[in-house]
mmCIF file of C-alpha atoms in Angstrom:
data_model
loop_
_atom_site.group_PDB
_atom_site.id
_atom_site.type_symbol
_atom_site.label_atom_id
_atom_site.label_comp_id
_atom_site.label_asym_id
_atom_site.label_seq_id
_atom_site.Cartn_x
_atom_site.Cartn_y
_atom_site.Cartn_z
ATOM 1 C CA MET A 1 141.241 -55.984 21.270
ATOM 2 C CA ARG A 2 143.647 -53.064 21.540
ATOM 3 C CA SER A 3 143.736 -52.677 17.737
ATOM 4 C CA ILE A 4 139.929 -52.540 17.630
ATOM 5 C CA ILE A 5 139.894 -49.821 20.297
ATOM 6 C CA ILE A 6 142.534 -47.817 18.426
ATOM 7 C CA PHE A 7 140.591 -48.168 15.172
ATOM 8 C CA LEU A 8 137.375 -46.995 16.869
ATOM 9 C CA LEU A 9 139.165 -44.018 18.405
ATOM 10 C CA ILE A 10 140.597 -42.998 15.035
ATOM 11 C CA LEU A 11 137.113 -43.285 13.558
ATOM 12 C CA ILE A 12 135.602 -41.211 16.373
ATOM 13 C CA VAL A 13 138.282 -38.533 16.103
ATOM 14 C CA ASN A 14 137.854 -38.206 12.337
ATOM 15 C CA VAL A 15 134.061 -38.121 12.407
ATOM 16 C CA VAL A 16 133.576 -35.900 15.440
ATOM 17 C CA ASP A 17 136.444 -33.487 14.836
ATOM 18 C CA ALA A 18 134.593 -32.277 11.752
ATOM 19 C CA GLN A 19 132.201 -30.582 14.179
ATOM 20 C CA GLN A 20 133.855 -27.859 16.234
ATOM 21 C CA TRP A 21 131.443 -26.335 18.715
ATOM 22 C CA SER A 22 130.853 -26.022 22.416
ATOM 23 C CA ILE A 23 127.921 -25.186 24.660
ATOM 24 C CA VAL A 24 128.760 -23.446 27.940
ATOM 25 C CA TYR A 25 126.356 -22.714 30.746
ATOM 26 C CA GLU A 26 126.912 -21.639 34.319
ATOM 27 C CA SER A 27 125.656 -23.702 37.205
ATOM 28 C CA ASP A 28 124.705 -22.592 40.684
ATOM 29 C CA GLU A 29 127.423 -24.809 42.128
ATOM 30 C CA ASN A 30 130.513 -22.613 41.538
ATOM 31 C CA GLY A 31 131.261 -24.003 38.111
ATOM 32 C CA ASN A 32 130.367 -24.281 34.466
ATOM 33 C CA TYR A 33 129.208 -27.082 32.214
ATOM 34 C CA ILE A 34 130.970 -27.229 28.858
ATOM 35 C CA PHE A 35 129.647 -29.637 26.233
ATOM 36 C CA THR A 36 132.001 -30.199 23.314
ATOM 37 C CA ALA A 37 130.545 -33.189 21.461
ATOM 38 C CA GLY A 38 127.110 -34.497 20.599
ATOM 39 C CA ASP A 39 125.201 -37.186 18.750
ATOM 40 C CA ASN A 40 121.607 -37.193 17.563
ATOM 41 C CA SER A 41 121.632 -40.245 15.347
ATOM 42 C CA ASP A 42 118.758 -42.078 17.055
ATOM 43 C CA GLU A 43 115.659 -41.006 18.969
ATOM 44 C CA TYR A 44 117.950 -39.503 21.617
ATOM 45 C CA ASP A 45 120.223 -36.462 21.610
ATOM 46 C CA TYR A 46 123.426 -36.823 23.597
ATOM 47 C CA PHE A 47 125.768 -34.017 24.624
ATOM 48 C CA VAL A 48 129.014 -34.759 26.454
ATOM 49 C CA GLY A 49 131.837 -32.694 27.879
ATOM 50 C CA PHE A 50 132.862 -31.732 31.378
ATOM 51 C CA ARG A 51 131.987 -29.712 34.443
ATOM 52 C CA THR A 52 134.522 -27.272 35.824
ATOM 53 C CA ASP A 53 134.830 -26.524 39.506
ATOM 54 C CA ASP A 54 135.763 -22.875 40.055
ATOM 55 C CA LEU A 55 137.100 -23.575 43.538
ATOM 56 C CA THR A 56 139.447 -26.452 42.666
ATOM 57 C CA GLY A 57 139.867 -26.102 38.890
ATOM 58 C CA VAL A 58 139.111 -29.813 38.459
ATOM 59 C CA TYR A 59 137.228 -31.122 35.414
ATOM 60 C CA THR A 60 134.737 -33.995 35.722
ATOM 61 C CA CYS A 61 132.869 -35.787 32.917
ATOM 62 C CA ALA A 62 129.313 -34.565 32.325
ATOM 63 C CA ALA A 63 126.600 -35.743 29.932
ATOM 64 C CA ILE A 64 123.007 -34.949 28.963
ATOM 65 C CA CYS A 65 120.575 -37.236 27.126
ATOM 66 C CA ALA A 66 117.292 -35.846 25.749
ATOM 67 C CA ASP A 67 114.495 -37.863 24.149
ATOM 68 C CA GLU A 68 112.141 -36.854 21.328
ATOM 69 C CA ASP A 69 109.651 -35.379 23.818
ATOM 70 C CA GLY A 70 112.265 -33.021 25.248
ATOM 71 C CA LYS A 71 112.646 -34.892 28.537
ATOM 72 C CA TYR A 72 116.255 -35.155 29.585
ATOM 73 C CA LYS A 73 118.596 -36.703 32.106
ATOM 74 C CA ASP A 74 121.953 -35.305 33.088
ATOM 75 C CA ARG A 75 124.804 -36.822 35.011
ATOM 76 C CA VAL A 76 128.245 -35.914 36.268
ATOM 77 C CA PHE A 77 130.626 -38.862 36.400
ATOM 78 C CA LEU A 78 132.760 -38.293 39.493
ATOM 79 C CA GLN A 79 136.157 -39.833 40.133
ATOM 80 C CA ASP A 80 137.502 -39.816 43.663
ATOM 81 C CA GLY A 81 140.455 -37.436 43.736
ATOM 82 C CA GLY A 82 140.804 -37.412 39.964
ATOM 83 C CA LYS A 83 139.849 -35.392 36.934
ATOM 84 C CA SER A 84 138.230 -36.329 33.637
ATOM 85 C CA LYS A 85 136.536 -34.917 30.563
ATOM 86 C CA PHE A 86 134.553 -36.487 27.757
ATOM 87 C CA THR A 87 136.070 -35.900 24.344
ATOM 88 C CA HIS A 88 133.897 -37.819 21.872
ATOM 89 C CA VAL A 89 130.507 -39.507 21.506
ATOM 90 C CA LEU A 90 129.290 -41.872 18.777
ATOM 91 C CA GLY A 91 125.773 -43.301 18.462
ATOM 92 C CA LEU A 92 125.527 -47.072 18.205
ATOM 93 C CA GLY A 93 122.073 -47.127 16.592
ATOM 94 C CA ASN A 94 120.217 -48.817 19.480
ATOM 95 C CA GLY A 95 119.800 -45.789 21.739
ATOM 96 C CA ASN A 96 123.204 -46.376 23.307
ATOM 97 C CA VAL A 97 126.334 -44.348 22.630
ATOM 98 C CA MET A 98 130.034 -45.010 22.879
ATOM 99 C CA VAL A 99 131.966 -42.253 24.640
ATOM 100 C CA SER A 100 135.633 -41.598 25.226
ATOM 101 C CA ALA A 101 137.141 -39.491 27.974
ATOM 102 C CA LEU A 102 140.553 -38.466 29.182
ATOM 103 C CA CYS A 103 141.073 -39.107 32.880
ATOM 104 C CA SER A 104 143.646 -39.058 35.628
ATOM 105 C CA ASP A 105 143.656 -40.395 39.183
ATOM 106 C CA ASP A 106 145.483 -37.275 40.375
ATOM 107 C CA ALA A 107 143.632 -33.971 39.953
ATOM 108 C CA SER A 108 146.796 -31.939 40.550
ATOM 109 C CA THR A 109 148.660 -33.235 37.489
ATOM 110 C CA ASP A 110 148.565 -31.431 34.149
ATOM 111 C CA PHE A 111 148.464 -34.711 32.220
ATOM 112 C CA TYR A 112 145.860 -37.380 31.662
ATOM 113 C CA GLU A 113 147.045 -40.929 32.279
ATOM 114 C CA LYS A 114 144.140 -42.994 30.955
ATOM 115 C CA LEU A 115 141.602 -43.105 28.177
ATOM 116 C CA TRP A 116 138.159 -44.161 29.383
ATOM 117 C CA ILE A 117 135.955 -45.831 26.781
ATOM 118 C CA ALA A 118 132.391 -46.610 27.800
ATOM 119 C CA VAL A 119 128.962 -47.436 26.420
ATOM 120 C CA LEU A 120 126.134 -45.397 27.954
ATOM 121 C CA ASN A 121 122.405 -46.063 27.698
ATOM 122 C CA PRO A 122 119.706 -43.331 27.515
ATOM 123 C CA ASP A 123 119.518 -43.278 31.337
ATOM 124 C CA LEU A 124 123.245 -42.391 31.309
ATOM 125 C CA GLU A 125 124.105 -45.638 33.042
ATOM 126 C CA ILE A 126 127.395 -47.316 32.161
ATOM 127 C CA VAL A 127 126.655 -50.473 30.162
ATOM 128 C CA SER A 128 130.310 -51.342 29.547
ATOM 129 C CA GLU A 129 133.606 -49.611 30.210
ATOM 130 C CA SER A 130 137.323 -50.029 29.744
ATOM 131 C CA TYR A 131 140.404 -48.024 30.686
ATOM 132 C CA VAL A 132 143.400 -47.816 28.370
ATOM 133 C CA PRO A 133 146.677 -46.397 29.707
ATOM 134 C CA ILE A 134 148.007 -43.439 27.734
ATOM 135 C CA GLU A 135 151.703 -43.836 27.127
ATOM 136 C CA GLU A 136 153.926 -40.813 26.606
#
């Protein structure tokens, strides 16, 4: 299982790193949303990244999913006392996407301790998820 996850991550990094862009917009909640990866391979457009909190400096995963009619859902994935940010997204061809994120249980650390791999549906609900420890 671990070798499959590593293979998928290498595939995601190679495919998505070819696109270098980011979308930044300010929110009314003392922070910014920064989207750094996207996928529009099905009838949905996904954008993933993170939300910054200007008061604490903590990053939290954020995603947007828009359908063909322009209707969209957005979600911030909060972690109690931690920090996280989406790094990659890959469409699975059935409306779902696989995402990866760096995360840590301690918001004060400069390092991320885990890799979060999840499958999200168009309602931005978590269909499946797994955490992989990042070793130094």
